[in-house]
Amino acid sequence: MKFHIWLTLLVLPAAILFASNNGLARAEDDVDDEGVDVEGEDLEVETSVTGDEEPAEPTGPGASPDADTTILFTNPVGTSNLDLPGGKLVEFLVGFTNKGKQDFVLETLDASFRYPMEFTFYIQNFSTLAYSRLVKPGHEATLAYSFIPAEGFAGRPFSLSVNLNYRDASGGFFREAVYNETVQVIELEEGLDGEVFFMYVFLAACVVLLLVGGQQLLVSVGKKRGHISRKPQVETGTNDNPNDVNYDWLPKDALKNLNNQQRSPKQSPRQRKVKRSDD
Amino acid sequence: MGRWWLLALACMAVATVRAEEEEASARLLASKHILNRYLVEDMDLVVKYTLYNVGQTAALDVHLDDFSFPEEMFKVVGGQLHVKLDRVPPQANVSHTVVLRPTRFGYFNFTAAEVRYKTSEDASQIQVAVTSEPGEGAIVAFKDYDRKFSPHVLDWGAFAIMTLPSLGIPFILWFSSKSKYEALAKGKRRRDE
């Protein structure tokens, strides 16, 4: 019996906590509800609607309570602790809902990289895109923005701050920090690029060079040791092989005379000459 | 004893039901993106619409309509400019592609399309959303694009014909002298034999 009482006493508060956001009793500040009509430029500084990690902008107009913004990164996909590849396109969509009764004009969207510790220290400003988009009451609009983080920033964390500037029909000017969180710029590991390929070619050439050097060394060492025991080669000319004589360089007439002379060897050239002179 | 159990169960049931009722609505972010690198007259232009649901429930009865392409300037060759989707699940995205063909060249401002959907099952009003705009684009005349990118087969053929004299004349000179020397050599050999 007692056990069941204890169980219920534990379950009941847990259930209440789980069910509602404000289950615990706490003192709430009076939120100054400005109502539908937003007039003039002296609005009080409010924390941004979406970002609740970093402190709010120190000065300047804040967000309008009639507007609701949301951000979605389409490339690369994610919401927090993003890893942005350096040198590649980063795209995101900003959704804007007009919950009030007046028209809103979305003017510009700008993004910047800031120092993570020091919010006001700008490292890089990206282009400010001007849309001038009219959003009627009750309607939603989507804005697309893209930028490329520099490759040289790889390995460093930054605070990416995306701000939307808009105004309402009565001239009130608002600036809302749509995204204000720390991101990491990473470097993509390329599979096989030019540098790596030529490095391998160079290493192969070095190996081949070493092999050639080794072979030359072996040959020179072998020569020095010498092969004196080998028989000295003596040149014998054509005595060994009479069939090995090359007659191609002789003109054809001389060859014919030679053959004739061989057929009749008894006749000497002097005798022949005497014979002719007789004619 | 049984009563305490019932009370515990009732609390759990209430808790779970309460949790589901809060903040359960759909929210669509719509992007419109031109996939072409070059916009050329009389050549295909591809437009991609992507709907992302960042809400907690499904978006129902989704209509995507694009009225920004006038009939006299663009011809639809693939896909539809007016789409109806029954539901887009939460934390999911849907994409739709349309292929158009511009009939005129010049500058054209690509404006947004409209999306209408119901944020939840029992929503009273239709939520209207506007997609992102691709911005202004220049549609190049086909003549200029062709001059830059076509294979130019006829031009290369004419070039080949024009270079024939500068190659042919030295060849003819060489060939004539070669045949003359061959004839000479043949004559001498016959005389020798």
Tab-separated table of C-alpha atoms in Angstrom:
chain	number	residue	atom	x	y	z
A	1	MET	CA	0.000	0.000	0.000
A	2	LYS	CA	2.727	2.406	1.009
A	3	PHE	CA	4.710	1.546	-2.104
A	4	HIS	CA	1.843	2.554	-4.347
A	5	ILE	CA	1.411	5.860	-2.573
A	6	TRP	CA	5.090	6.660	-3.077
A	7	LEU	CA	4.874	5.685	-6.764
A	8	THR	CA	1.947	7.993	-7.369
A	9	LEU	CA	3.651	10.819	-5.534
A	10	LEU	CA	6.607	10.442	-7.886
A	11	VAL	CA	4.548	9.974	-11.038
A	12	LEU	CA	2.196	12.910	-10.517
A	13	PRO	CA	4.753	15.735	-10.393
A	14	ALA	CA	6.748	14.122	-13.165
A	15	ALA	CA	3.655	14.003	-15.328
A	16	ILE	CA	2.840	17.647	-14.604
A	17	LEU	CA	6.399	18.723	-15.418
A	18	PHE	CA	6.410	16.717	-18.606
A	19	ALA	CA	3.051	18.049	-19.715
A	20	SER	CA	3.603	21.768	-19.425
A	21	ASN	CA	6.477	24.159	-19.855
A	22	ASN	CA	5.726	26.330	-16.848
A	23	GLY	CA	4.930	23.587	-14.374
A	24	LEU	CA	7.243	25.077	-11.785
A	25	ALA	CA	6.182	28.197	-9.997
A	26	ARG	CA	8.483	31.043	-10.821
A	27	ALA	CA	8.402	34.807	-11.057
A	28	GLU	CA	7.981	36.062	-14.608
A	29	ASP	CA	8.979	39.468	-15.816
A	30	ASP	CA	6.266	41.672	-17.122
A	31	VAL	CA	6.530	41.369	-20.880
A	32	ASP	CA	5.609	44.704	-22.307
A	33	ASP	CA	3.179	43.715	-25.011
A	34	GLU	CA	3.308	46.440	-27.610
A	35	GLY	CA	0.207	45.314	-29.352
A	36	VAL	CA	-0.478	45.456	-33.037
A	37	ASP	CA	0.387	49.094	-33.744
A	38	VAL	CA	4.102	49.519	-33.770
A	39	GLU	CA	4.944	53.180	-33.984
A	40	GLY	CA	8.104	55.143	-33.923
A	41	GLU	CA	11.662	54.015	-33.775
A	42	ASP	CA	12.220	53.866	-30.031
A	43	LEU	CA	11.529	50.226	-29.415
A	44	GLU	CA	12.994	48.522	-26.458
A	45	VAL	CA	15.797	46.082	-26.999
A	46	GLU	CA	14.470	42.527	-27.117
A	47	THR	CA	16.291	39.256	-27.331
A	48	SER	CA	15.966	37.594	-30.718
A	49	VAL	CA	13.152	35.140	-31.235
A	50	THR	CA	15.195	32.129	-32.318
A	51	GLY	CA	18.747	32.484	-31.036
A	52	ASP	CA	19.085	32.039	-27.339
A	53	GLU	CA	22.719	31.017	-26.997
A	54	GLU	CA	24.566	34.250	-27.633
A	55	PRO	CA	23.787	37.613	-26.035
A	56	ALA	CA	21.519	39.949	-27.957
A	57	GLU	CA	22.735	42.800	-30.138
A	58	PRO	CA	23.858	45.562	-27.861
A	59	THR	CA	22.293	48.455	-29.741
A	60	GLY	CA	19.808	48.990	-32.521
A	61	PRO	CA	16.220	47.996	-33.148
A	62	GLY	CA	15.174	44.488	-32.346
A	63	ALA	CA	12.657	42.073	-33.737
A	64	SER	CA	9.021	42.804	-34.195
A	65	PRO	CA	6.657	40.665	-32.135
A	66	ASP	CA	4.416	40.281	-35.178
A	67	ALA	CA	7.104	38.468	-37.110
A	68	ASP	CA	8.392	34.964	-36.738
A	69	THR	CA	11.510	33.778	-38.486
A	70	THR	CA	13.063	30.399	-38.921
A	71	ILE	CA	16.198	29.226	-40.650
A	72	LEU	CA	16.979	25.990	-42.423
A	73	PHE	CA	20.335	25.041	-43.884
A	74	THR	CA	19.792	23.111	-47.099
A	75	ASN	CA	23.436	22.590	-47.930
A	76	PRO	CA	24.984	21.220	-45.718
A	77	VAL	CA	21.976	19.958	-43.807
A	78	GLY	CA	21.887	20.591	-40.081
A	79	THR	CA	20.856	23.066	-37.453
A	80	SER	CA	23.570	23.424	-34.852
A	81	ASN	CA	27.279	22.630	-34.569
A	82	LEU	CA	27.526	22.921	-38.315
A	83	ASP	CA	30.637	21.902	-40.193
A	84	LEU	CA	30.921	24.083	-43.274
A	85	PRO	CA	33.356	22.848	-45.908
A	86	GLY	CA	35.752	25.591	-46.975
A	87	GLY	CA	35.520	26.616	-50.603
A	88	LYS	CA	32.098	25.033	-51.133
A	89	LEU	CA	28.720	26.709	-51.450
A	90	VAL	CA	26.608	26.940	-48.296
A	91	GLU	CA	22.881	27.550	-48.832
A	92	PHE	CA	20.116	28.247	-46.399
A	93	LEU	CA	16.493	29.343	-46.414
A	94	VAL	CA	15.001	31.914	-44.059
A	95	GLY	CA	11.268	31.608	-43.482
A	96	PHE	CA	9.319	34.674	-42.375
A	97	THR	CA	5.746	34.615	-41.020
A	98	ASN	CA	3.693	37.749	-40.683
A	99	LYS	CA	1.524	37.206	-37.627
A	100	GLY	CA	0.295	40.776	-37.417
A	101	LYS	CA	-2.197	42.912	-39.309
A	102	GLN	CA	0.220	45.133	-41.230
A	103	ASP	CA	2.274	44.536	-44.340
A	104	PHE	CA	5.922	43.881	-43.834
A	105	VAL	CA	8.659	44.591	-46.371
A	106	LEU	CA	11.703	42.337	-46.069
A	107	GLU	CA	14.583	44.515	-47.096
A	108	THR	CA	17.980	42.870	-46.758
A	109	LEU	CA	19.608	39.741	-45.447
A	110	ASP	CA	23.251	39.802	-44.487
A	111	ALA	CA	25.602	37.214	-43.075
A	112	SER	CA	28.968	37.619	-41.442
A	113	PHE	CA	31.649	35.636	-39.718
A	114	ARG	CA	32.585	36.994	-36.329
A	115	TYR	CA	35.047	36.112	-33.644
A	116	PRO	CA	33.403	33.504	-31.413
A	117	MET	CA	34.433	35.170	-28.173
A	118	GLU	CA	34.023	38.762	-29.205
A	119	PHE	CA	30.674	39.331	-30.840
A	120	THR	CA	31.366	42.751	-32.306
A	121	PHE	CA	34.657	41.769	-33.929
A	122	TYR	CA	33.932	41.110	-37.603
A	123	ILE	CA	36.186	38.687	-39.430
A	124	GLN	CA	34.376	38.552	-42.748
A	125	ASN	CA	31.280	40.209	-44.114
A	126	PHE	CA	29.309	38.404	-46.805
A	127	SER	CA	27.227	40.158	-49.442
A	128	THR	CA	24.048	41.809	-48.309
A	129	LEU	CA	21.235	40.646	-50.550
A	130	ALA	CA	18.364	43.071	-51.046
A	131	TYR	CA	15.006	41.440	-51.611
A	132	SER	CA	12.386	44.148	-50.940
A	133	ARG	CA	9.753	41.460	-50.560
A	134	LEU	CA	6.274	42.394	-49.501
A	135	VAL	CA	4.613	40.024	-47.042
A	136	LYS	CA	0.917	40.509	-46.428
A	137	PRO	CA	-0.683	39.848	-43.036
A	138	GLY	CA	-1.027	36.169	-42.334
A	139	HIS	CA	1.285	35.217	-45.174
A	140	GLU	CA	4.691	33.609	-45.143
A	141	ALA	CA	7.716	34.224	-47.300
A	142	THR	CA	10.934	32.353	-47.906
A	143	LEU	CA	14.291	33.928	-48.691
A	144	ALA	CA	17.235	32.034	-50.114
A	145	TYR	CA	20.820	32.999	-49.369
A	146	SER	CA	24.109	31.360	-50.223
A	147	PHE	CA	27.765	32.079	-49.556
A	148	ILE	CA	31.136	30.406	-49.803
A	149	PRO	CA	33.444	30.315	-46.757
A	150	ALA	CA	37.050	30.896	-47.756
A	151	GLU	CA	39.235	27.786	-47.939
A	152	GLY	CA	41.903	29.506	-45.927
A	153	PHE	CA	39.602	29.588	-42.917
A	154	ALA	CA	39.565	25.813	-42.597
A	155	GLY	CA	40.058	24.428	-39.107
A	156	ARG	CA	38.787	27.500	-37.269
A	157	PRO	CA	35.536	28.090	-35.430
A	158	PHE	CA	33.518	31.199	-36.222
A	159	SER	CA	30.355	32.763	-35.031
A	160	LEU	CA	28.061	32.919	-38.057
A	161	SER	CA	25.595	35.723	-37.697
A	162	VAL	CA	22.689	36.069	-40.137
A	163	ASN	CA	20.546	39.170	-39.798
A	164	LEU	CA	17.296	40.104	-41.461
A	165	ASN	CA	16.356	43.756	-41.839
A	166	TYR	CA	12.716	44.533	-42.423
A	167	ARG	CA	10.216	47.297	-41.900
A	168	ASP	CA	6.504	47.499	-41.481
A	169	ALA	CA	3.936	49.647	-43.236
A	170	SER	CA	4.150	52.425	-40.663
A	171	GLY	CA	7.895	52.878	-41.109
A	172	GLY	CA	9.136	50.951	-38.089
A	173	PHE	CA	12.534	49.474	-38.770
A	174	PHE	CA	13.494	46.071	-37.395
A	175	ARG	CA	16.605	43.981	-37.429
A	176	GLU	CA	16.472	40.403	-36.317
A	177	ALA	CA	19.314	37.957	-35.770
A	178	VAL	CA	17.980	34.894	-37.523
A	179	TYR	CA	21.032	32.770	-36.819
A	180	ASN	CA	23.803	33.426	-34.364
A	181	GLU	CA	25.791	30.347	-33.495
A	182	THR	CA	29.289	28.984	-33.680
A	183	VAL	CA	30.178	27.010	-36.770
A	184	GLN	CA	33.346	25.203	-37.726
A	185	VAL	CA	34.917	25.588	-41.147
A	186	ILE	CA	36.452	22.294	-42.201
A	187	GLU	CA	38.597	21.185	-45.079
A	188	LEU	CA	37.298	18.429	-47.313
A	189	GLU	CA	39.724	15.582	-47.868
A	190	GLU	CA	40.136	15.180	-51.605
A	191	GLY	CA	40.553	11.629	-52.799
A	192	LEU	CA	43.202	11.883	-55.482
A	193	ASP	CA	44.237	15.304	-56.646
A	194	GLY	CA	47.135	16.587	-58.721
A	195	GLU	CA	49.578	17.010	-55.867
A	196	VAL	CA	49.210	13.479	-54.545
A	197	PHE	CA	49.412	11.949	-58.003
A	198	PHE	CA	52.640	13.695	-58.938
A	199	MET	CA	54.124	12.890	-55.556
A	200	TYR	CA	53.639	9.203	-56.285
A	201	VAL	CA	55.194	9.647	-59.738
A	202	PHE	CA	58.204	11.344	-58.135
A	203	LEU	CA	58.635	8.533	-55.605
A	204	ALA	CA	58.504	5.929	-58.374
A	205	ALA	CA	61.174	7.841	-60.285
A	206	CYS	CA	63.386	7.941	-57.186
A	207	VAL	CA	63.064	4.188	-56.760
A	208	VAL	CA	63.969	3.619	-60.411
A	209	LEU	CA	66.971	5.939	-60.003
A	210	LEU	CA	68.185	3.959	-57.018
A	211	LEU	CA	67.861	0.715	-58.916
A	212	VAL	CA	69.822	2.081	-61.890
A	213	GLY	CA	72.520	3.443	-59.586
A	214	GLY	CA	72.784	0.094	-57.860
A	215	GLN	CA	73.067	-1.743	-61.138
A	216	GLN	CA	75.815	0.602	-62.390
A	217	LEU	CA	77.704	0.139	-59.166
A	218	LEU	CA	77.540	-3.622	-59.458
A	219	VAL	CA	78.806	-3.537	-63.047
A	220	SER	CA	81.753	-1.279	-62.194
A	221	VAL	CA	82.702	-3.442	-59.234
A	222	GLY	CA	82.487	-6.499	-61.435
A	223	LYS	CA	84.762	-4.933	-64.056
A	224	LYS	CA	87.364	-3.935	-61.455
A	225	ARG	CA	87.503	-7.454	-60.086
A	226	GLY	CA	88.245	-8.338	-63.674
A	227	HIS	CA	87.919	-11.382	-65.891
A	228	ILE	CA	91.737	-11.839	-66.487
A	229	SER	CA	91.337	-15.592	-66.469
A	230	ARG	CA	89.389	-15.387	-69.699
A	231	LYS	CA	91.213	-16.275	-72.939
A	232	PRO	CA	92.500	-13.213	-74.872
A	233	GLN	CA	90.534	-12.914	-78.094
A	234	VAL	CA	92.781	-13.100	-81.200
A	235	GLU	CA	91.681	-11.709	-84.500
A	236	THR	CA	92.124	-14.237	-87.381
A	237	GLY	CA	90.530	-12.405	-90.298
A	238	THR	CA	89.031	-14.540	-93.042
A	239	ASN	CA	91.532	-17.416	-92.768
A	240	ASP	CA	89.144	-19.594	-90.782
A	241	ASN	CA	86.177	-19.306	-93.062
A	242	PRO	CA	86.729	-18.499	-96.798
A	243	ASN	CA	82.967	-18.480	-97.397
A	244	ASP	CA	82.626	-15.515	-95.061
A	245	VAL	CA	84.144	-13.027	-97.525
A	246	ASN	CA	81.922	-10.086	-98.542
A	247	TYR	CA	82.170	-9.311	-102.299
A	248	ASP	CA	79.213	-6.893	-102.450
A	249	TRP	CA	81.351	-3.743	-102.461
A	250	LEU	CA	83.230	-4.724	-105.649
A	251	PRO	CA	81.837	-3.432	-108.958
A	252	LYS	CA	80.329	-6.125	-111.140
A	253	ASP	CA	82.996	-5.835	-113.932
A	254	ALA	CA	85.875	-6.531	-111.540
A	255	LEU	CA	84.044	-9.502	-110.103
A	256	LYS	CA	83.630	-10.981	-113.602
A	257	ASN	CA	87.381	-10.542	-114.316
A	258	LEU	CA	88.204	-12.227	-111.028
A	259	ASN	CA	86.039	-15.212	-111.819
A	260	ASN	CA	87.562	-15.510	-115.311
A	261	GLN	CA	91.055	-15.338	-113.870
A	262	GLN	CA	90.219	-18.127	-111.480
A	263	ARG	CA	88.972	-20.334	-114.321
A	264	SER	CA	92.188	-19.953	-116.287
A	265	PRO	CA	94.932	-19.434	-113.774
A	266	LYS	CA	97.858	-20.361	-116.050
A	267	GLN	CA	97.694	-17.142	-118.031
A	268	SER	CA	99.530	-14.417	-116.259
A	269	PRO	CA	98.621	-10.744	-116.826
A	270	ARG	CA	102.029	-10.040	-118.464
A	271	GLN	CA	101.501	-12.794	-121.031
A	272	ARG	CA	98.087	-11.491	-121.793
A	273	LYS	CA	99.409	-8.037	-122.320
A	274	VAL	CA	102.035	-9.244	-124.814
A	275	LYS	CA	99.393	-11.095	-126.708
A	276	ARG	CA	97.286	-8.044	-127.135
A	277	SER	CA	100.061	-5.857	-128.355
A	278	ASP	CA	100.562	-8.257	-131.177
A	279	ASP	CA	97.119	-7.416	-132.668
B	1	MET	CA	-4.462	0.151	-3.621
B	2	GLY	CA	-6.191	-0.017	-6.968
B	3	ARG	CA	-7.186	3.623	-6.711
B	4	TRP	CA	-3.585	4.762	-6.486
B	5	TRP	CA	-2.714	2.815	-9.603
B	6	LEU	CA	-5.608	4.343	-11.459
B	7	LEU	CA	-4.540	7.815	-10.412
B	8	ALA	CA	-1.001	7.176	-11.618
B	9	LEU	CA	-2.218	5.891	-14.949
B	10	ALA	CA	-4.549	8.827	-15.369
B	11	CYS	CA	-1.697	11.271	-14.784
B	12	MET	CA	0.453	9.565	-17.385
B	13	ALA	CA	-2.363	9.588	-19.921
B	14	VAL	CA	-3.058	13.265	-19.375
B	15	ALA	CA	0.611	14.056	-19.643
B	16	THR	CA	1.032	12.325	-22.973
B	17	VAL	CA	-2.092	13.868	-24.438
B	18	ARG	CA	-1.073	17.326	-23.246
B	19	ALA	CA	2.353	16.955	-24.806
B	20	GLU	CA	0.922	16.204	-28.211
B	21	GLU	CA	-1.443	19.141	-28.225
B	22	GLU	CA	1.248	21.794	-27.879
B	23	GLU	CA	2.917	23.552	-30.803
B	24	ALA	CA	1.899	21.001	-33.387
B	25	SER	CA	1.623	22.769	-36.666
B	26	ALA	CA	3.222	22.564	-40.040
B	27	ARG	CA	5.512	25.184	-41.490
B	28	LEU	CA	6.626	25.070	-45.086
B	29	LEU	CA	9.694	26.767	-46.480
B	30	ALA	CA	9.579	26.908	-50.244
B	31	SER	CA	12.495	27.562	-52.526
B	32	LYS	CA	12.430	28.157	-56.273
B	33	HIS	CA	15.694	27.604	-58.075
B	34	ILE	CA	16.739	27.746	-61.726
B	35	LEU	CA	19.009	24.822	-62.504
B	36	ASN	CA	20.340	26.115	-65.844
B	37	ARG	CA	23.747	27.586	-66.228
B	38	TYR	CA	22.844	29.354	-69.468
B	39	LEU	CA	19.389	30.648	-70.296
B	40	VAL	CA	18.969	30.451	-74.050
B	41	GLU	CA	15.992	31.237	-76.244
B	42	ASP	CA	14.259	28.115	-77.557
B	43	MET	CA	16.284	25.851	-75.289
B	44	ASP	CA	15.152	24.082	-72.120
B	45	LEU	CA	15.030	25.971	-68.849
B	46	VAL	CA	14.632	23.850	-65.717
B	47	VAL	CA	12.975	25.274	-62.600
B	48	LYS	CA	13.088	23.308	-59.347
B	49	TYR	CA	10.690	23.961	-56.489
B	50	THR	CA	11.532	22.450	-53.087
B	51	LEU	CA	9.153	22.455	-50.128
B	52	TYR	CA	10.703	21.829	-46.713
B	53	ASN	CA	8.432	21.096	-43.766
B	54	VAL	CA	10.088	22.369	-40.599
B	55	GLY	CA	7.016	21.896	-38.443
B	56	GLN	CA	5.928	19.046	-36.211
B	57	THR	CA	2.935	17.814	-38.191
B	58	ALA	CA	2.210	17.182	-41.810
B	59	ALA	CA	1.186	20.001	-44.116
B	60	LEU	CA	-2.091	19.048	-45.752
B	61	ASP	CA	-3.747	19.960	-49.031
B	62	VAL	CA	-0.666	21.663	-50.461
B	63	HIS	CA	-1.079	23.666	-53.656
B	64	LEU	CA	1.912	25.044	-55.526
B	65	ASP	CA	1.046	27.574	-58.227
B	66	ASP	CA	3.386	29.586	-60.345
B	67	PHE	CA	1.818	32.464	-62.223
B	68	SER	CA	5.047	34.237	-62.992
B	69	PHE	CA	5.698	32.720	-66.432
B	70	PRO	CA	3.446	34.392	-69.028
B	71	GLU	CA	2.205	32.212	-71.858
B	72	GLU	CA	3.651	34.425	-74.588
B	73	MET	CA	7.136	34.325	-73.126
B	74	PHE	CA	7.473	30.739	-71.911
B	75	LYS	CA	6.224	27.431	-73.210
B	76	VAL	CA	5.821	24.530	-70.791
B	77	VAL	CA	7.478	21.464	-72.288
B	78	GLY	CA	7.570	19.246	-69.186
B	79	GLY	CA	5.912	19.194	-65.759
B	80	GLN	CA	3.126	21.347	-64.437
B	81	LEU	CA	3.104	24.872	-63.087
B	82	HIS	CA	0.125	24.069	-60.854
B	83	VAL	CA	0.683	21.176	-58.473
B	84	LYS	CA	-1.396	19.643	-55.734
B	85	LEU	CA	0.120	17.483	-53.021
B	86	ASP	CA	-1.964	15.718	-50.412
B	87	ARG	CA	0.515	15.982	-47.608
B	88	VAL	CA	4.094	16.869	-46.849
B	89	PRO	CA	5.300	14.903	-43.817
B	90	PRO	CA	7.020	16.714	-40.937
B	91	GLN	CA	10.792	17.162	-41.176
B	92	ALA	CA	10.683	16.081	-44.822
B	93	ASN	CA	11.081	17.852	-48.121
B	94	VAL	CA	9.457	17.498	-51.526
B	95	SER	CA	10.809	18.761	-54.812
B	96	HIS	CA	9.082	19.424	-58.086
B	97	THR	CA	10.648	20.269	-61.429
B	98	VAL	CA	9.215	22.058	-64.441
B	99	VAL	CA	10.872	22.379	-67.832
B	100	LEU	CA	10.116	25.542	-69.791
B	101	ARG	CA	11.265	26.984	-73.055
B	102	PRO	CA	11.627	30.749	-73.424
B	103	THR	CA	10.243	32.055	-76.685
B	104	ARG	CA	11.938	35.435	-76.497
B	105	PHE	CA	15.345	36.660	-75.491
B	106	GLY	CA	16.167	39.524	-73.167
B	107	TYR	CA	16.107	40.192	-69.445
B	108	PHE	CA	13.446	38.501	-67.366
B	109	ASN	CA	12.780	38.904	-63.685
B	110	PHE	CA	12.057	35.493	-62.209
B	111	THR	CA	9.619	36.124	-59.384
B	112	ALA	CA	8.163	33.926	-56.708
B	113	ALA	CA	5.528	31.228	-56.853
B	114	GLU	CA	2.764	30.738	-54.310
B	115	VAL	CA	2.177	27.868	-51.948
B	116	ARG	CA	-1.098	27.292	-50.101
B	117	TYR	CA	-1.461	24.687	-47.426
B	118	LYS	CA	-3.258	23.786	-44.227
B	119	THR	CA	-1.080	23.842	-41.156
B	120	SER	CA	-3.017	21.132	-39.356
B	121	GLU	CA	-6.036	18.903	-39.717
B	122	ASP	CA	-8.480	21.282	-38.083
B	123	ALA	CA	-6.995	24.561	-39.250
B	124	SER	CA	-9.599	27.100	-40.159
B	125	GLN	CA	-7.584	29.143	-42.601
B	126	ILE	CA	-5.381	28.269	-45.498
B	127	GLN	CA	-1.818	29.413	-44.970
B	128	VAL	CA	-0.358	31.284	-47.909
B	129	ALA	CA	3.389	31.265	-48.434
B	130	VAL	CA	5.588	32.761	-51.104
B	131	THR	CA	8.661	30.983	-52.445
B	132	SER	CA	12.112	32.475	-52.810
B	133	GLU	CA	12.841	34.381	-56.012
B	134	PRO	CA	15.694	33.420	-58.337
B	135	GLY	CA	16.050	37.058	-59.401
B	136	GLU	CA	16.745	38.608	-62.767
B	137	GLY	CA	18.206	36.503	-65.527
B	138	ALA	CA	19.346	37.213	-69.050
B	139	ILE	CA	17.933	34.958	-71.746
B	140	VAL	CA	20.485	34.891	-74.545
B	141	ALA	CA	19.425	34.855	-78.184
B	142	PHE	CA	19.924	31.517	-79.869
B	143	LYS	CA	22.197	33.020	-82.528
B	144	ASP	CA	24.727	34.194	-79.938
B	145	TYR	CA	24.657	30.913	-78.053
B	146	ASP	CA	25.107	28.940	-81.236
B	147	ARG	CA	28.048	31.066	-82.288
B	148	LYS	CA	29.772	30.209	-79.031
B	149	PHE	CA	28.875	26.592	-78.468
B	150	SER	CA	27.933	24.780	-81.673
B	151	PRO	CA	30.425	22.332	-83.255
B	152	HIS	CA	30.922	24.573	-86.336
B	153	VAL	CA	31.324	21.604	-88.681
B	154	LEU	CA	30.860	23.656	-91.834
B	155	ASP	CA	33.397	26.246	-90.688
B	156	TRP	CA	36.011	23.608	-89.991
B	157	GLY	CA	35.352	21.923	-93.326
B	158	ALA	CA	35.880	25.235	-95.154
B	159	PHE	CA	39.103	25.740	-93.187
B	160	ALA	CA	40.346	22.280	-94.206
B	161	ILE	CA	39.677	23.051	-97.866
B	162	MET	CA	41.465	26.381	-97.585
B	163	THR	CA	44.577	24.790	-96.142
B	164	LEU	CA	44.831	22.221	-98.936
B	165	PRO	CA	46.971	24.457	-101.241
B	166	SER	CA	49.595	25.157	-98.604
B	167	LEU	CA	49.954	21.419	-97.973
B	168	GLY	CA	49.382	20.250	-101.540
B	169	ILE	CA	51.945	22.363	-103.390
B	170	PRO	CA	55.036	21.163	-101.429
B	171	PHE	CA	53.762	17.596	-101.705
B	172	ILE	CA	53.403	17.846	-105.475
B	173	LEU	CA	56.918	19.270	-105.804
B	174	TRP	CA	58.404	16.485	-103.721
B	175	PHE	CA	56.456	13.793	-105.510
B	176	SER	CA	57.494	14.983	-108.935
B	177	SER	CA	61.203	15.085	-108.042
B	178	LYS	CA	61.002	11.669	-106.342
B	179	SER	CA	59.425	10.034	-109.386
B	180	LYS	CA	62.008	11.671	-111.655
B	181	TYR	CA	64.902	10.241	-109.616
B	182	GLU	CA	63.301	6.830	-109.443
B	183	ALA	CA	63.015	6.759	-113.201
B	184	LEU	CA	66.669	7.805	-113.556
B	185	ALA	CA	67.843	5.121	-111.158
B	186	LYS	CA	65.827	2.456	-112.932
B	187	GLY	CA	67.302	3.436	-116.294
B	188	LYS	CA	70.905	3.265	-115.004
B	189	ARG	CA	70.422	-0.146	-113.426
B	190	ARG	CA	69.126	-1.561	-116.692
B	191	ARG	CA	72.120	-0.178	-118.524
B	192	ASP	CA	74.483	-1.751	-115.976
B	193	GLU	CA	73.083	-5.263	-116.305
